[in-house]
C-alpha positions as MATLAB code, in Angstrom:
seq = 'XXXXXXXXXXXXXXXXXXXXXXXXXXXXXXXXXXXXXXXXXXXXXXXXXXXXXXXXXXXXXXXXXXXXXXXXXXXXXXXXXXXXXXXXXXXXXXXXXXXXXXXXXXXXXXXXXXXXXXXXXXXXXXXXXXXXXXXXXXXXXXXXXXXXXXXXXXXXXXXXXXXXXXXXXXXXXXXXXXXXXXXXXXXXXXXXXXXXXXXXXXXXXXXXXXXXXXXXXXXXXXXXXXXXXXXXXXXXXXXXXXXXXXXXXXXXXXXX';
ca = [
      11.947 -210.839 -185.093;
      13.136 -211.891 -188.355;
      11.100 -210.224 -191.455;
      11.133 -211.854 -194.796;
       9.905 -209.263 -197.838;
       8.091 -211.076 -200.839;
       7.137 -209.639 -204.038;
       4.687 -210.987 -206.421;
       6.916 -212.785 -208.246;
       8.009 -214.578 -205.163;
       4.349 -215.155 -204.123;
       3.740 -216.797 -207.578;
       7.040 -218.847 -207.111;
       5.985 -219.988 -203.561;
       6.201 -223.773 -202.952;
       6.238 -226.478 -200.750;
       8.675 -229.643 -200.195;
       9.057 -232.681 -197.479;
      12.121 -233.177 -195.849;
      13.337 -236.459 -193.484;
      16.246 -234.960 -192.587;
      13.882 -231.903 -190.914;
      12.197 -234.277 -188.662;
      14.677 -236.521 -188.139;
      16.939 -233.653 -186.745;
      13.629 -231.642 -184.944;
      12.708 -234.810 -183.250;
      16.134 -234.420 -180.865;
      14.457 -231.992 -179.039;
      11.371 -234.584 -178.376;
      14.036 -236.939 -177.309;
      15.652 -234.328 -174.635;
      12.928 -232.626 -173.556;
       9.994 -234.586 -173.510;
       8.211 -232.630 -171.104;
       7.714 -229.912 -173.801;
       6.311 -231.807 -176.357;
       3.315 -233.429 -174.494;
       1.973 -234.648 -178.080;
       5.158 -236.488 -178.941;
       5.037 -238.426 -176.007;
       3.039 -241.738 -177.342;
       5.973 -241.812 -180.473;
       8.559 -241.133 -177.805;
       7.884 -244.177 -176.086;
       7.320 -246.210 -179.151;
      10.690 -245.417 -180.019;
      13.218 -245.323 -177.105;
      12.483 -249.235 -177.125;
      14.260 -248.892 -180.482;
      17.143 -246.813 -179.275;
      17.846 -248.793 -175.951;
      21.779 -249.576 -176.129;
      22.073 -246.662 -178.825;
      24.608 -243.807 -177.814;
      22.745 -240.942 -178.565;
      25.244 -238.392 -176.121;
      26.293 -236.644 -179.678;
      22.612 -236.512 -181.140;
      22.037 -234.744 -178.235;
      24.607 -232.331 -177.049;
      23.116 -230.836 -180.860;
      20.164 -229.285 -178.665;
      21.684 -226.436 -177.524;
      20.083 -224.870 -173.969;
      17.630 -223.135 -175.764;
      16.601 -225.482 -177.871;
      18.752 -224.190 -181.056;
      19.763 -226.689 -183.464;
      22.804 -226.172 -185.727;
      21.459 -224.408 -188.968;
      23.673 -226.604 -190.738;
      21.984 -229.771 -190.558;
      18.635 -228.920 -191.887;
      19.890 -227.722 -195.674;
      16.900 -226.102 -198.036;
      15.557 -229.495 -199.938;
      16.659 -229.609 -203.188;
      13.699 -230.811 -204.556;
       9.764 -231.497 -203.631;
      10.798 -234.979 -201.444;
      14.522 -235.523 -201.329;
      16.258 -238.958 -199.652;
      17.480 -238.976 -196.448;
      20.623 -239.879 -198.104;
      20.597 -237.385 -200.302;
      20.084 -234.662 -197.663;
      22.976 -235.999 -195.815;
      25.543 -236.065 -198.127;
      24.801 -232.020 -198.305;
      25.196 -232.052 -194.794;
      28.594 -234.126 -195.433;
      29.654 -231.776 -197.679;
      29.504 -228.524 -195.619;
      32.879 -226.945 -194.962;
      34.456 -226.740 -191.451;
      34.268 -223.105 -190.942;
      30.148 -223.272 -191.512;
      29.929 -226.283 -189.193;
      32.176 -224.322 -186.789;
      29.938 -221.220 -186.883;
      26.453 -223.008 -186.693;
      27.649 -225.595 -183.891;
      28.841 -222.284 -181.446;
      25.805 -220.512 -182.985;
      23.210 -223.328 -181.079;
      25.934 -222.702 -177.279;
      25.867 -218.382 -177.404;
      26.745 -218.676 -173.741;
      29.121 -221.310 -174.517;
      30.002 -224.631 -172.397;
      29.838 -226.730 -175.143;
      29.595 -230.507 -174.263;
      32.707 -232.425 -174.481;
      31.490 -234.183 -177.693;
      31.031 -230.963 -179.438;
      34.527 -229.173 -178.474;
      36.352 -230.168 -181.461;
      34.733 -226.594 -183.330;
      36.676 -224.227 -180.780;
      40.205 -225.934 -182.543;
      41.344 -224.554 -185.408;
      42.345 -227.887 -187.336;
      39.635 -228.575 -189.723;
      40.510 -231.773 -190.018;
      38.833 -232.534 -186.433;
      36.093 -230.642 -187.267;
      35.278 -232.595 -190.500;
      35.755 -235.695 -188.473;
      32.584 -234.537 -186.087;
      31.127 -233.489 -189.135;
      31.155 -237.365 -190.636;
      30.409 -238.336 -186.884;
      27.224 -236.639 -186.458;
      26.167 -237.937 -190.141;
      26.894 -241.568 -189.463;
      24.722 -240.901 -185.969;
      21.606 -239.487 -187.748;
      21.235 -242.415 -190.944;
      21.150 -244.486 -187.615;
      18.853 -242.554 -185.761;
      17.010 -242.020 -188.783;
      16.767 -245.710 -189.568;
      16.119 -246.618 -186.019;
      13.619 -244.134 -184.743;
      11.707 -242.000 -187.885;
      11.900 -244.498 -190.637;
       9.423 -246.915 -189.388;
       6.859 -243.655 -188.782;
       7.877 -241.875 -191.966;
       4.758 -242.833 -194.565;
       2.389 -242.305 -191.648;
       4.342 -238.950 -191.253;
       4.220 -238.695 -194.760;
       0.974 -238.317 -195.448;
      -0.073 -235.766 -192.575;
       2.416 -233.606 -194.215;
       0.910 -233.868 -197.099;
      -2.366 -233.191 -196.091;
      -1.276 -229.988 -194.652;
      -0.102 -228.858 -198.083;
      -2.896 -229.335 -199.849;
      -4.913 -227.564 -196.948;
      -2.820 -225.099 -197.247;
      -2.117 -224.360 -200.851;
      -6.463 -224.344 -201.312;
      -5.757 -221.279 -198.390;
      -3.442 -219.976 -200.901;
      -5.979 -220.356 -203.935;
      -8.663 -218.990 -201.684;
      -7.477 -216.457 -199.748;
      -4.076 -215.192 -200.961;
      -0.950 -214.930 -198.966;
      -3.178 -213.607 -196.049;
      -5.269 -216.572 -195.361;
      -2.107 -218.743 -195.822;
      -0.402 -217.364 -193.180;
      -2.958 -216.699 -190.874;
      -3.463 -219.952 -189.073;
      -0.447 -221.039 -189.688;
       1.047 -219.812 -185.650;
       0.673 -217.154 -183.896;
       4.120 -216.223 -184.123;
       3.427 -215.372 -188.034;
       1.879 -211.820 -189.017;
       1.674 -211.439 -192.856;
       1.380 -207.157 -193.687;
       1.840 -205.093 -196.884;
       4.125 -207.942 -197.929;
       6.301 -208.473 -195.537;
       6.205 -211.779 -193.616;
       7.271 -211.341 -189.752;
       8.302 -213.745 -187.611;
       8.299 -213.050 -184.042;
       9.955 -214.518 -180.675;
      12.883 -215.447 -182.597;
      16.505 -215.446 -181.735;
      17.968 -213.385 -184.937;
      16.732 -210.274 -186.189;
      16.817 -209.337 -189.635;
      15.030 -208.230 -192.559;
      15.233 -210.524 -195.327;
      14.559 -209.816 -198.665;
      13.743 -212.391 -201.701;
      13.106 -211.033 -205.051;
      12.838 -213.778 -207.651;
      14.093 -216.147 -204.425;
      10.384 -217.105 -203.908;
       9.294 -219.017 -200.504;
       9.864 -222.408 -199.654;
       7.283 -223.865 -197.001;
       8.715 -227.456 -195.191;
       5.860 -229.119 -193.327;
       7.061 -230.450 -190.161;
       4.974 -232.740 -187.412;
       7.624 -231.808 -184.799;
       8.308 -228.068 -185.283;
       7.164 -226.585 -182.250;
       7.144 -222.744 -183.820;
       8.004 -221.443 -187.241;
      11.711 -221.499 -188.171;
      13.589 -219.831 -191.044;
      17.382 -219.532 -191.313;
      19.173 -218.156 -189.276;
      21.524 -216.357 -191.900;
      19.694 -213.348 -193.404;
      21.685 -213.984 -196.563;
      19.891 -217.981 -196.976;
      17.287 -218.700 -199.355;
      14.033 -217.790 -198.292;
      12.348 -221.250 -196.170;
      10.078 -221.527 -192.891;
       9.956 -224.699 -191.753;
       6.442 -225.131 -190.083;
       4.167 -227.002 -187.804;
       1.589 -228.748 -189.964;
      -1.776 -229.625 -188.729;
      -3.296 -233.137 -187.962;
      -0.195 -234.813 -185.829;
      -2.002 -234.574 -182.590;
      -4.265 -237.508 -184.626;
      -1.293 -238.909 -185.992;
       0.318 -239.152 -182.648;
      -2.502 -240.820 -181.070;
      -2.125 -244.144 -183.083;
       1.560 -245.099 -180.996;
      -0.234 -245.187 -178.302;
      -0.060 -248.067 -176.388;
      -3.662 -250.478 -176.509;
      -4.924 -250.377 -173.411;
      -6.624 -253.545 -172.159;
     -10.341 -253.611 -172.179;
     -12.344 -255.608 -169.617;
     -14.191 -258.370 -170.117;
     -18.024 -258.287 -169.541;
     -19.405 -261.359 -167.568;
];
């Protein structure tokens, strides 16, 4: 369980922002596991017609075996709705050593894949080199395979936000927590988040919350460091109606 302690000054100061690079990273683990995400599945097969002839082996050896993702590559937004672009060059710009750490963080059993091995060497030089690697592979995947979705993506996000902040107005911290998952239990201030791989007790005074939307978040997800910003990345409502329009049109009889 990881526990996150707000005050009322970082109720007041609680916020929400979009991020590509979120989804664009969460949506690996549609694209290796597919059987766990049963509403991803129409989008899925929308867009692995885009990615046929893409090497995706690096984009996914990121997924470690328990579906882990290097904590790295989803950096707190800086603002409301940051670029792509601009998320990646603070991915770019992460040193070795935290690349190192978050890439062995996803593998705690180890075997890393062959594409990934260059973190157990101590020359930082190859490890900056997978760093650039695994940027250049994500503007393509981004480009290729969440781009085209994005405003429709967009805007279900966004509706979630304002659904939620009116359960803010409404109800307080309580009611904007408490549909939120099941994994979430708001009490005497303390946020806890259960059936996670860390525990820790977080504390944020004057920190505030930051709340990321996400359509492919399958459970609530804060850092994994306890000593990172205060953020839960989130599933939002409405996708399962989002999803439905890549479906494929079925053919309808004609009536003689």
């Amino acid at each position: 369980m990881i526990s996150i302690e707000l005050g009322v000054e970082d109720l007041a100061d609680t916020r929400f922002a979009l991020s590509p690079l979120h989804e664009t990273v969460l949506s690996l683990r549609v694209l290796r596991e597919p059987g766990l995400y049963a509403l991803h599945l129409p989008w899925r097969r929308s867009m692995l017609d885009r990615l046929d002839g893409v090497d995706t082996e690096l984009l996914l050896a990121l997924v470690g075996p328990e579906r882990a993702l290097p904590d790295y590559l989803t950096p707190r937004p800086a603002g409301f709705a940051p670029t792509v672009e601009e998320e990646l060059a603070t991915v770019g710009r992460t040193p070795a050593a935290v690349v190192r750490r978050d890439v062995l963080a996803a593998y705690p059993r180890g075997r890393l894949p062959a594409v990934l091995r260059a973190v157990t060497r101590s020359d930082d030089d190859a490890v900056d080199t997978l760093r650039d690697a695994i940027c250049a592979r994500l503007r393509h995947y981004w480009e290729l395979a969440i781009a085209p979705v994005w405003p429709q993506m967009r805007l279900v996000m966004e509706a979630d936000m304002t659904y939620r902040a009116r359960q803010l107005a409404v109800g307080g911290a309580r009611l904007l927590f408490a549909d939120m998952h099941p994994n979430l239990r708001w009490r005497d201030g303390v946020l806890h988040i259960d059936k996670m791989i860390g525990r820790h007790h977080v504390v944020a005074p004057g920190r505030g919350l930051l709340l990321v939307p996400s359509v492919f978040a399958h459970k609530p997800a804060p850092p994994v460091g306890r000593d990172e910003a205060p953020l839960l990345s989130y599933p939002c409502r409405g996708w399962r109606r989002c999803g439905r329009r890549h479906r494929r049109p079925t053919r309808r009889r004609s009536r003689r």
